[in-house]
CSV table of C-alpha atoms in Angstrom, one decimal:
chain,number,residue,atom,x,y,z
M,1,MET,CA,2.2,10.8,34.4
M,2,ASP,CA,-1.6,10.5,34.3
M,3,ASP,CA,-4.3,12.8,32.8
M,4,SER,CA,-4.5,14.9,36.0
M,5,TYR,CA,-1.5,16.9,34.8
M,6,ARG,CA,-3.3,17.9,31.6
M,7,PRO,CA,-4.3,21.6,31.6
M,8,VAL,CA,-7.5,20.5,29.9
M,9,LYS,CA,-9.5,17.6,31.1
M,10,LEU,CA,-9.9,15.0,28.4
M,11,ARG,CA,-12.8,12.7,27.7
M,12,LYS,CA,-11.7,9.6,25.7
M,13,VAL,CA,-14.3,7.4,23.8
M,14,VAL,CA,-13.7,4.4,21.8
M,15,ILE,CA,-16.4,3.4,19.3
M,16,GLY,CA,-16.3,-0.1,17.8
M,17,TYR,CA,-18.0,-0.9,14.5
M,18,PRO,CA,-18.9,-4.4,13.2
M,19,CYS,CA,-16.7,-5.6,10.3
M,20,ASN,CA,-17.1,-8.8,8.4
M,21,GLU,CA,-14.2,-11.0,7.7
M,22,ASN,CA,-14.9,-10.5,3.9
M,23,THR,CA,-14.7,-6.7,4.3
M,24,SER,CA,-11.4,-5.2,3.4
M,25,ASN,CA,-9.6,-2.6,5.5
M,26,PHE,CA,-9.9,-0.1,2.7
M,27,ARG,CA,-13.9,-0.6,2.5
M,28,PHE,CA,-14.1,-0.4,6.3
M,29,ASP,CA,-12.3,2.9,6.3
M,30,LEU,CA,-14.4,4.3,3.6
M,31,SER,CA,-17.6,3.2,5.6
M,32,LEU,CA,-16.4,5.3,8.5
M,33,ASN,CA,-16.7,8.5,6.5
M,34,TYR,CA,-20.5,8.2,6.7
M,35,LYS,CA,-20.3,8.0,10.6
M,36,LEU,CA,-18.4,11.3,11.0
M,37,SER,CA,-21.2,13.6,10.9
M,38,SER,CA,-23.1,12.2,13.8
M,39,ILE,CA,-20.0,12.0,15.8
M,40,ILE,CA,-19.1,15.7,15.2
M,41,GLN,CA,-22.7,16.8,16.1
M,42,THR,CA,-22.6,14.6,19.3
M,43,TYR,CA,-19.1,15.6,20.6
M,44,SER,CA,-18.0,18.9,19.1
M,45,GLU,CA,-20.3,21.3,20.9
M,46,ASN,CA,-19.9,23.4,17.7
M,47,LYS,CA,-16.2,24.0,18.5
M,48,PRO,CA,-13.2,23.1,16.2
M,49,THR,CA,-12.8,19.3,15.2
M,50,LEU,CA,-9.8,17.7,14.0
M,51,VAL,CA,-10.1,14.3,12.2
M,52,PHE,CA,-7.1,12.2,11.5
M,53,CYS,CA,-7.0,10.0,8.4
M,54,SER,CA,-4.5,7.4,7.3
M,55,THR,CA,-3.8,8.7,3.9
M,56,ARG,CA,-3.8,12.0,2.0
M,57,LYS,CA,-6.5,10.8,-0.4
M,58,GLY,CA,-8.5,9.7,2.6
M,59,THR,CA,-8.5,13.3,4.0
M,60,GLN,CA,-10.1,14.4,0.7
M,61,GLN,CA,-12.6,11.7,0.4
M,62,ALA,CA,-13.7,11.9,4.0
M,63,GLY,CA,-14.1,15.9,3.6
M,64,SER,CA,-16.1,15.5,0.5
M,65,THR,CA,-18.4,12.9,2.2
M,66,LEU,CA,-19.0,15.1,5.3
M,67,THR,CA,-20.0,18.1,3.2
M,68,LYS,CA,-22.8,16.1,1.6
M,69,ASP,CA,-24.2,15.3,5.1
M,70,ALA,CA,-23.6,18.6,6.9
M,71,ARG,CA,-22.7,22.3,6.6
M,72,PHE,CA,-20.6,24.2,9.1
M,73,VAL,CA,-21.1,27.8,7.9
M,74,MET,CA,-22.4,29.8,11.0
M,75,ASN,CA,-23.7,33.0,9.2
M,76,SER,CA,-23.2,35.4,6.3
M,77,GLU,CA,-20.2,37.1,7.8
M,78,HIS,CA,-18.6,33.6,8.3
M,79,ARG,CA,-19.3,32.6,4.7
M,80,GLN,CA,-17.6,35.9,3.6
M,81,ARG,CA,-14.5,35.1,5.6
M,82,LEU,CA,-14.5,31.5,4.2
M,83,GLN,CA,-14.8,33.0,0.7
M,84,ARG,CA,-11.8,35.3,1.2
M,85,CYS,CA,-9.8,32.3,2.3
M,86,ALA,CA,-10.9,30.0,-0.6
M,87,ASN,CA,-10.0,32.7,-3.1
M,88,SER,CA,-6.4,32.6,-2.0
M,89,LEU,CA,-6.1,28.8,-2.3
M,90,HIS,CA,-4.4,27.1,-5.2
M,91,ASP,CA,-6.1,23.6,-4.8
M,92,SER,CA,-9.6,23.6,-6.4
M,93,LYS,CA,-11.0,20.8,-4.4
M,94,LEU,CA,-9.9,22.4,-1.1
M,95,ARG,CA,-11.6,25.6,-2.3
M,96,GLU,CA,-14.9,23.8,-2.7
M,97,LEU,CA,-14.6,22.3,0.8
M,98,VAL,CA,-13.7,25.6,2.5
M,99,MET,CA,-16.9,27.2,1.4
M,100,CYS,CA,-18.6,24.5,3.5
M,101,GLY,CA,-16.5,25.1,6.5
M,102,VAL,CA,-14.3,22.1,6.1
M,103,ALA,CA,-10.8,21.6,4.8
M,104,TYR,CA,-8.0,19.1,4.7
M,105,HIS,CA,-4.3,19.5,5.5
M,106,HIS,CA,-1.4,17.2,4.4
M,107,ALA,CA,2.3,17.4,3.1
M,108,GLY,CA,1.1,17.3,-0.5
M,109,LEU,CA,-0.5,20.8,-0.3
M,110,ASP,CA,1.2,23.9,-1.5
M,111,SER,CA,3.0,25.5,1.4
M,112,SER,CA,0.9,28.7,1.2
M,113,ASP,CA,-2.3,26.7,1.2
M,114,ARG,CA,-1.2,24.9,4.3
M,115,LYS,CA,-0.4,28.1,6.0
M,116,SER,CA,-3.7,29.6,5.2
M,117,ILE,CA,-5.6,26.5,6.4
M,118,GLU,CA,-3.5,26.4,9.6
M,119,ALA,CA,-4.3,30.2,10.4
M,120,MET,CA,-8.0,29.8,9.7
M,121,PHE,CA,-8.2,26.7,11.9
M,122,THR,CA,-6.4,28.3,14.7
M,123,LYS,CA,-8.8,31.4,14.5
M,124,GLY,CA,-11.8,29.0,14.8
M,125,GLU,CA,-13.0,29.9,11.2
M,126,LEU,CA,-12.7,26.4,9.9
M,127,PRO,CA,-15.0,24.1,12.2
M,128,VAL,CA,-13.7,20.8,10.7
M,129,LEU,CA,-10.2,20.0,9.6
M,130,PHE,CA,-9.1,16.6,8.1
M,131,ALA,CA,-5.4,15.8,8.3
M,132,THR,CA,-3.0,12.8,8.0
M,133,SER,CA,-1.5,11.4,11.2
M,134,THR,CA,1.9,13.1,10.4
M,135,LEU,CA,0.3,16.4,11.5
M,136,ALA,CA,0.2,15.1,15.2
M,137,MET,CA,4.0,15.0,15.0
M,138,GLY,CA,4.4,18.4,13.5
M,139,VAL,CA,2.2,21.5,13.3
M,140,ASN,CA,0.5,22.5,16.6
M,141,LEU,CA,-3.0,22.7,15.9
M,142,PRO,CA,-5.1,21.7,18.9
M,143,ALA,CA,-8.8,21.2,18.8
M,144,HIS,CA,-11.8,20.8,21.1
M,145,LEU,CA,-12.6,17.4,19.4
M,146,VAL,CA,-10.1,15.0,17.9
M,147,ILE,CA,-11.4,12.0,15.9
M,148,ILE,CA,-9.1,9.1,14.8
M,149,LYS,CA,-11.0,7.8,11.7
M,150,SER,CA,-9.8,4.1,11.7
M,151,THR,CA,-6.8,2.7,13.6
M,152,MET,CA,-5.3,1.2,10.4
M,153,GLN,CA,-2.7,2.9,8.2
M,154,TYR,CA,-1.6,1.9,4.7
M,155,VAL,CA,2.2,1.5,4.8
M,156,LYS,CA,4.3,0.0,2.0
M,157,GLY,CA,1.4,-1.8,0.3
M,158,VAL,CA,-0.2,-3.3,3.3
M,159,PHE,CA,-2.5,-2.2,6.3
M,160,GLU,CA,-1.2,-2.1,9.7
M,161,GLU,CA,-2.4,-0.6,13.0
M,162,TYR,CA,-1.0,2.7,14.3
M,163,ALA,CA,1.6,2.4,16.9
M,164,GLU,CA,0.5,3.1,20.4
M,165,SER,CA,2.7,6.3,20.5
M,166,GLN,CA,0.9,7.5,17.4
M,167,ILE,CA,-2.5,7.0,19.1
M,168,LEU,CA,-1.5,8.8,22.1
M,169,GLN,CA,0.2,11.7,20.1
M,170,MET,CA,-3.1,12.2,18.1
M,171,THR,CA,-5.5,12.2,21.0
M,172,GLY,CA,-3.1,14.6,22.8
M,173,ARG,CA,-4.0,17.2,20.2
M,174,ALA,CA,-7.6,17.4,21.9
M,175,GLY,CA,-7.8,20.4,24.3
M,176,ARG,CA,-7.1,24.2,23.9
M,177,PRO,CA,-6.0,25.5,27.2
M,178,GLN,CA,-6.6,29.1,26.1
M,179,PHE,CA,-10.2,28.3,25.1
M,180,ASP,CA,-11.5,25.1,26.8
M,181,ASP,CA,-11.7,23.5,30.1
M,182,SER,CA,-12.5,20.1,28.6
M,183,ALA,CA,-11.9,18.2,25.4
M,184,THR,CA,-12.9,15.0,23.7
M,185,ALA,CA,-11.0,12.3,21.9
M,186,VAL,CA,-12.8,9.8,19.8
M,187,ILE,CA,-11.4,6.6,18.2
M,188,MET,CA,-13.2,4.9,15.6
M,189,THR,CA,-12.1,1.3,15.1
M,190,LYS,CA,-13.2,-2.3,14.5
M,191,TYR,CA,-15.5,-3.7,17.3
M,192,SER,CA,-12.8,-6.5,17.8
M,193,ASN,CA,-10.3,-3.8,18.6
M,194,LYS,CA,-12.3,-1.8,21.0
M,195,MET,CA,-11.0,-3.2,24.2
M,196,LYS,CA,-7.5,-2.9,23.1
M,197,TYR,CA,-7.7,0.8,22.4
M,198,GLU,CA,-9.7,1.5,25.6
M,199,ALA,CA,-6.7,-0.1,27.5
M,200,ILE,CA,-4.3,2.1,25.4
M,201,ILE,CA,-6.0,5.5,26.1
M,202,GLY,CA,-6.8,4.4,29.7
M,203,GLY,CA,-3.2,3.9,30.5
M,204,THR,CA,-3.5,0.2,31.4
M,205,GLN,CA,-1.7,-1.1,28.3
M,206,ASN,CA,1.7,-2.3,29.1
M,207,ILE,CA,4.7,-0.6,27.3
M,208,GLU,CA,7.0,-3.2,25.6
M,209,SER,CA,10.6,-2.8,24.6
M,210,SER,CA,11.8,-2.6,21.0
M,211,LEU,CA,15.4,-3.2,21.7
M,212,HIS,CA,15.3,-6.7,20.3
M,213,LYS,CA,14.5,-5.3,16.9
M,214,ASN,CA,17.7,-3.3,16.7
M,215,LEU,CA,19.9,-5.4,19.1
M,216,ILE,CA,22.7,-5.8,16.6
M,217,GLU,CA,23.1,-2.0,16.2
M,218,HIS,CA,23.1,-1.2,19.9
M,219,LEU,CA,25.6,-4.0,20.8
M,220,ASN,CA,27.9,-2.7,18.0
M,221,ALA,CA,27.8,0.8,19.4
M,222,GLU,CA,28.5,-0.3,22.9
M,223,ILE,CA,31.4,-2.4,21.7
M,224,VAL,CA,32.8,0.6,19.8
M,225,LEU,CA,32.3,2.7,23.0
M,226,ASN,CA,34.3,0.1,24.9
M,227,THR,CA,31.4,-0.4,27.3
M,228,ILE,CA,31.1,-4.0,26.3
M,229,THR,CA,34.5,-5.7,26.1
M,230,ASP,CA,33.5,-9.4,26.2
M,231,VAL,CA,30.6,-11.7,26.0
M,232,SER,CA,29.9,-11.9,29.8
M,233,ILE,CA,29.8,-8.1,30.0
M,234,ALA,CA,27.5,-8.1,27.0
M,235,LEU,CA,25.0,-10.3,28.9
M,236,GLU,CA,25.2,-8.1,32.0
M,237,TRP,CA,24.5,-5.2,29.8
M,238,LEU,CA,21.5,-6.8,28.3
M,239,LYS,CA,20.2,-7.7,31.8
M,240,SER,CA,20.3,-4.1,32.6
M,241,THR,CA,17.9,-3.0,29.9
M,242,PHE,CA,14.1,-2.6,29.8
M,243,LEU,CA,14.1,-5.5,27.4
M,244,TYR,CA,15.3,-7.9,30.1
M,245,ILE,CA,12.5,-6.6,32.5
M,246,ARG,CA,9.8,-7.1,29.9
M,247,ILE,CA,11.0,-10.5,28.8
M,248,LEU,CA,10.6,-11.6,32.5
M,249,LYS,CA,7.1,-10.2,32.6
M,250,ASN,CA,5.8,-11.1,29.1
M,251,PRO,CA,8.0,-13.5,27.4
M,252,THR,CA,5.6,-14.6,24.6
M,253,TYR,CA,5.7,-10.9,23.2
M,254,TYR,CA,9.3,-11.6,22.4
M,255,GLY,CA,8.8,-15.1,20.9
M,256,ILE,CA,9.7,-17.0,24.2
M,257,PRO,CA,7.3,-19.6,25.6
M,258,GLU,CA,5.6,-18.7,28.8
M,259,GLY,CA,6.2,-20.5,32.1
M,260,LEU,CA,9.9,-21.3,31.6
M,261,ASP,CA,12.3,-21.4,34.7
M,262,MET,CA,14.5,-18.5,35.3
M,263,ASP,CA,17.5,-20.5,34.4
M,264,ILE,CA,16.0,-21.5,31.0
M,265,LEU,CA,14.8,-17.9,30.5
M,266,GLU,CA,18.2,-16.5,31.0
M,267,THR,CA,19.7,-19.1,28.6
M,268,LYS,CA,17.2,-17.9,25.9
M,269,LEU,CA,18.4,-14.4,26.5
M,270,GLN,CA,21.9,-15.4,26.3
M,271,GLU,CA,21.3,-17.1,23.0
M,272,MET,CA,19.7,-13.9,21.7
M,273,CYS,CA,22.8,-12.0,22.7
M,274,VAL,CA,25.3,-14.5,21.4
M,275,GLU,CA,23.4,-14.8,18.1
M,276,SER,CA,23.6,-11.1,17.5
M,277,LEU,CA,27.3,-11.1,18.5
M,278,ASN,CA,28.2,-13.8,16.1
M,279,THR,CA,26.4,-12.0,13.3
M,280,LEU,CA,28.5,-9.1,13.9
M,281,ARG,CA,31.6,-11.1,13.8
M,282,ASP,CA,30.5,-13.1,10.7
M,283,HIS,CA,30.2,-9.8,8.9
M,284,GLY,CA,33.6,-8.4,10.0
M,285,LEU,CA,32.1,-5.7,12.3
M,286,ILE,CA,33.7,-7.0,15.4
M,287,ASN,CA,36.6,-9.4,16.4
M,288,MET,CA,35.9,-12.1,18.9
M,289,ASP,CA,38.9,-14.1,20.1
M,290,GLU,CA,38.9,-17.6,21.9
M,291,GLY,CA,38.6,-15.9,25.2
M,292,PHE,CA,35.4,-14.2,24.0
M,293,ASP,CA,37.0,-10.7,24.1
M,294,LEU,CA,35.2,-8.3,21.7
M,295,LYS,CA,37.0,-5.5,19.8
M,296,PRO,CA,35.4,-3.4,17.1
M,297,THR,CA,36.7,-3.4,13.5
M,298,ASP,CA,37.2,-0.3,11.3
M,299,THR,CA,33.9,-1.1,9.5
M,300,GLY,CA,32.1,-1.6,12.8
M,301,LYS,CA,33.3,1.8,14.0
M,302,LEU,CA,32.0,3.4,10.9
M,303,MET,CA,28.7,1.8,11.4
M,304,ALA,CA,28.5,3.2,15.0
M,305,ARG,CA,29.8,6.6,14.1
M,306,TYR,CA,27.3,7.2,11.3
M,307,CYS,CA,24.4,5.4,13.0
M,308,LEU,CA,23.7,3.3,10.1
M,309,ALA,CA,21.4,0.3,10.3
M,310,PHE,CA,22.9,-3.2,10.1
M,311,GLU,CA,21.0,-4.0,6.8
M,312,SER,CA,22.6,-0.8,5.3
M,313,ILE,CA,26.2,-1.7,6.2
M,314,LYS,CA,25.4,-5.2,4.8
M,315,LEU,CA,24.8,-3.5,1.3
M,316,PHE,CA,28.4,-1.9,1.6
M,317,LEU,CA,30.0,-5.3,2.5
M,318,GLY,CA,28.4,-6.7,-0.7
M,319,LEU,CA,30.2,-4.4,-2.9
M,320,GLN,CA,32.4,-6.3,-5.5
M,321,GLY,CA,34.8,-3.5,-6.2
M,322,ASN,CA,33.8,-2.9,-9.9
M,323,GLU,CA,30.8,-0.7,-9.2
M,324,ASP,CA,30.5,2.5,-11.2
M,325,LEU,CA,28.6,5.7,-10.0
M,326,ASN,CA,25.2,4.5,-11.0
M,327,ASP,CA,25.7,1.2,-9.0
M,328,LEU,CA,26.7,3.2,-5.9
M,329,VAL,CA,23.6,5.5,-6.3
M,330,ASN,CA,21.4,2.3,-6.4
M,331,VAL,CA,23.1,0.9,-3.3
M,332,VAL,CA,22.4,4.2,-1.2
M,333,CYS,CA,18.9,4.2,-2.4
M,334,GLN,CA,18.3,0.7,-0.9
M,335,CYS,CA,19.6,1.7,2.5
M,336,LYS,CA,17.3,1.3,5.5
M,337,GLU,CA,17.7,4.9,6.5
M,338,PHE,CA,15.0,5.8,3.8
M,339,ILE,CA,12.5,3.3,5.2
M,340,ASP,CA,10.0,6.1,6.0
M,341,LEU,CA,9.6,7.2,2.3
M,342,LYS,CA,7.0,5.5,0.2
M,343,LEU,CA,5.9,5.5,-3.3
M,344,ARG,CA,2.4,7.0,-3.8
M,345,ASN,CA,0.2,6.5,-7.0
M,346,ASN,CA,-0.3,10.2,-7.6
M,347,GLU,CA,3.6,10.7,-7.8
M,348,LYS,CA,4.2,8.1,-10.5
M,349,LYS,CA,3.4,10.4,-13.4
M,350,VAL,CA,5.9,13.2,-12.4
M,351,LEU,CA,8.5,10.6,-11.6
M,352,ASN,CA,8.2,8.8,-14.9
M,353,THR,CA,8.5,12.1,-16.7
M,354,LEU,CA,11.7,12.9,-14.8
M,355,ASN,CA,13.0,9.4,-15.7
M,356,LYS,CA,12.2,9.4,-19.5
M,357,ASP,CA,10.8,12.1,-21.7
M,358,LYS,CA,11.8,12.8,-25.4
M,359,ASN,CA,10.9,16.4,-25.0
M,360,ARG,CA,12.9,17.6,-22.0
M,361,VAL,CA,16.1,16.7,-20.1
M,362,THR,CA,15.8,13.7,-17.8
M,363,ILE,CA,18.0,12.1,-15.2
M,364,ARG,CA,21.5,11.0,-15.8
M,365,PHE,CA,21.0,7.3,-15.2
M,366,PRO,CA,17.5,6.4,-16.5
M,367,ILE,CA,15.6,3.5,-14.8
M,368,ASN,CA,14.4,0.7,-17.0
M,369,GLY,CA,10.6,0.7,-17.4
M,370,LYS,CA,8.1,2.6,-15.1
M,371,ILE,CA,8.9,3.7,-11.6
M,372,LYS,CA,7.5,0.8,-9.4
M,373,THR,CA,9.5,0.8,-6.2
M,374,THR,CA,10.4,3.3,-3.5
M,375,GLU,CA,14.2,2.7,-4.3
M,376,GLN,CA,13.4,3.7,-7.9
M,377,LYS,CA,11.7,6.8,-6.5
M,378,ILE,CA,14.6,7.8,-4.3
M,379,SER,CA,17.1,7.3,-7.2
M,380,CYS,CA,14.9,9.4,-9.6
M,381,LEU,CA,14.5,12.3,-7.1
M,382,LEU,CA,18.2,12.2,-6.1
M,383,GLN,CA,19.3,12.4,-9.6
M,384,ALA,CA,16.7,15.0,-10.6
M,385,THR,CA,17.9,17.3,-7.7
M,386,LEU,CA,21.5,16.9,-8.6
M,387,GLY,CA,20.7,17.4,-12.2
M,388,CYS,CA,18.9,20.8,-11.3
M,389,LEU,CA,15.7,19.4,-12.9
M,390,PRO,CA,12.4,21.0,-11.7
M,391,ILE,CA,10.2,18.8,-9.5
M,392,ASN,CA,6.8,20.2,-9.8
M,393,GLU,CA,5.2,18.4,-6.9
M,394,PHE,CA,5.3,19.8,-3.4
M,395,SER,CA,5.2,16.5,-1.6
M,396,LEU,CA,8.1,15.1,-3.7
M,397,ASN,CA,10.2,18.2,-2.8
M,398,GLN,CA,9.6,17.4,0.7
M,399,ASP,CA,10.8,13.9,0.2
M,400,VAL,CA,13.9,15.3,-1.4
M,401,THR,CA,14.7,17.0,1.8
M,402,LYS,CA,14.4,13.9,3.8
M,403,ILE,CA,16.5,12.0,1.1
M,404,PHE,CA,19.5,14.5,1.4
M,405,ARG,CA,19.1,14.7,5.2
M,406,SER,CA,19.9,11.0,5.6
M,407,GLY,CA,21.7,10.6,2.4
M,408,GLN,CA,24.5,12.8,3.4
M,409,ARG,CA,25.4,10.6,6.3
M,410,VAL,CA,25.0,7.4,4.4
M,411,SER,CA,27.1,8.7,1.4
M,412,LYS,CA,29.9,9.9,3.9
M,413,CYS,CA,30.0,6.5,5.5
M,414,LEU,CA,30.1,4.8,2.2
M,415,TYR,CA,33.1,6.9,1.1
M,416,GLU,CA,35.0,6.1,4.3
M,417,PHE,CA,34.0,2.5,3.9
M,418,CYS,CA,35.5,2.5,0.4
M,419,MET,CA,38.8,4.0,1.7
M,420,LEU,CA,39.3,0.7,3.6
M,421,GLN,CA,39.0,-1.3,0.4
M,422,ASN,CA,42.0,-0.1,-1.4
M,423,ASN,CA,40.2,0.3,-4.7
M,424,TYR,CA,40.9,3.6,-6.4
M,425,ASN,CA,37.9,3.5,-9.0
M,426,LEU,CA,35.4,2.6,-6.3
M,427,LEU,CA,36.8,5.2,-3.9
M,428,MET,CA,36.6,7.9,-6.5
M,429,ASN,CA,32.9,7.2,-7.4
M,430,ALA,CA,32.0,7.1,-3.7
M,431,LEU,CA,33.8,10.4,-3.1
M,432,GLN,CA,32.0,11.9,-6.2
M,433,LEU,CA,28.7,10.8,-4.7
M,434,SER,CA,29.5,12.0,-1.2
M,435,LYS,CA,30.5,15.5,-2.6
M,436,CYS,CA,27.2,15.8,-4.4
M,437,PHE,CA,25.3,15.2,-1.3
M,438,ARG,CA,27.3,17.7,0.6
M,439,SER,CA,27.2,20.4,-2.0
M,440,ARG,CA,23.3,20.2,-2.1
């Protein structure tokens, strides 16, 4: 569907800024803070503006920079309403910005603060709101003007570009059907990326398949469902997918040289399929006989039933049988199902206190040294929650919810996997861990 189906007509603008090769992504992102004032004055029409930033700290920095360049208080009555809102907030930095008609919103805020900010913005009392990109997937806060400040996000220690779906989701927040008949979305990016994002928001960017990234999991699931019973059917199944269509159209995106004959292209596709099937067989997830008939093993069935990633089931397959409860906790914390979680610098102090502190009760299995990795963070939060230790950080409590949502499924699969190993001690430890997840 194109934009003709939108209830509010959307104008899309991509602004490219020069960026030297020696300029880091972090410095470029900071430089965009000083461009926001002019963009808001040009496109907002004095209506609510929503600015998406890549990090929580970025929302605070951008908001503070904007208040130095502009004020968004309409009159004395508006100032009084902002004052009442600011008085109810717990975050001191947020209170200062609210008095200028600016606020920020992210998962690290106290829930009451977030609800107050959402209510004020919805009423139009807060002219400018800075938020992380996750807001586009959750709370419904449409605005007249949406600005995406930089198309790069910081993930697991490196900068990477937003996915196309994230860009479209964020720009889709522009437009309030009950108030506007038009809206504007502005993307701020490097000049070298300008044409790319014009193509994305213009609807001329091709959509590519992601099946090749998780082909092993999908093949295993189809074998368990008995949809695929031999190699030839697996190849036919693969030819029925969107991946096959896109490989024919754009083979280079999938690592296949361009200009190959159809026979060679299908051979490459066959190699991709057979390689994944051999990987499943080598790890004992399927059986393949001499006639190339395929049958799932009990472990393969567990992987499909609990929708576990191949990398996670490999961790289970690597168990030696002499692991204690601490070892199993560490195995679960390394599973790919927790890939969305990340360790933030402002969380380390709280986590290290939960890990080791002479003056209070700490976690059962302390981690050596300081908390440095996401896996250690997950282990610390898991043990702290099961040990009923208070976690005085709202964002960490949200992460706990995510951990237990996926962890219950992962631990149940681990328990059933251990049932197949005929090892009493391993099974008892896995059962204890699974019960802990379920009781939470």
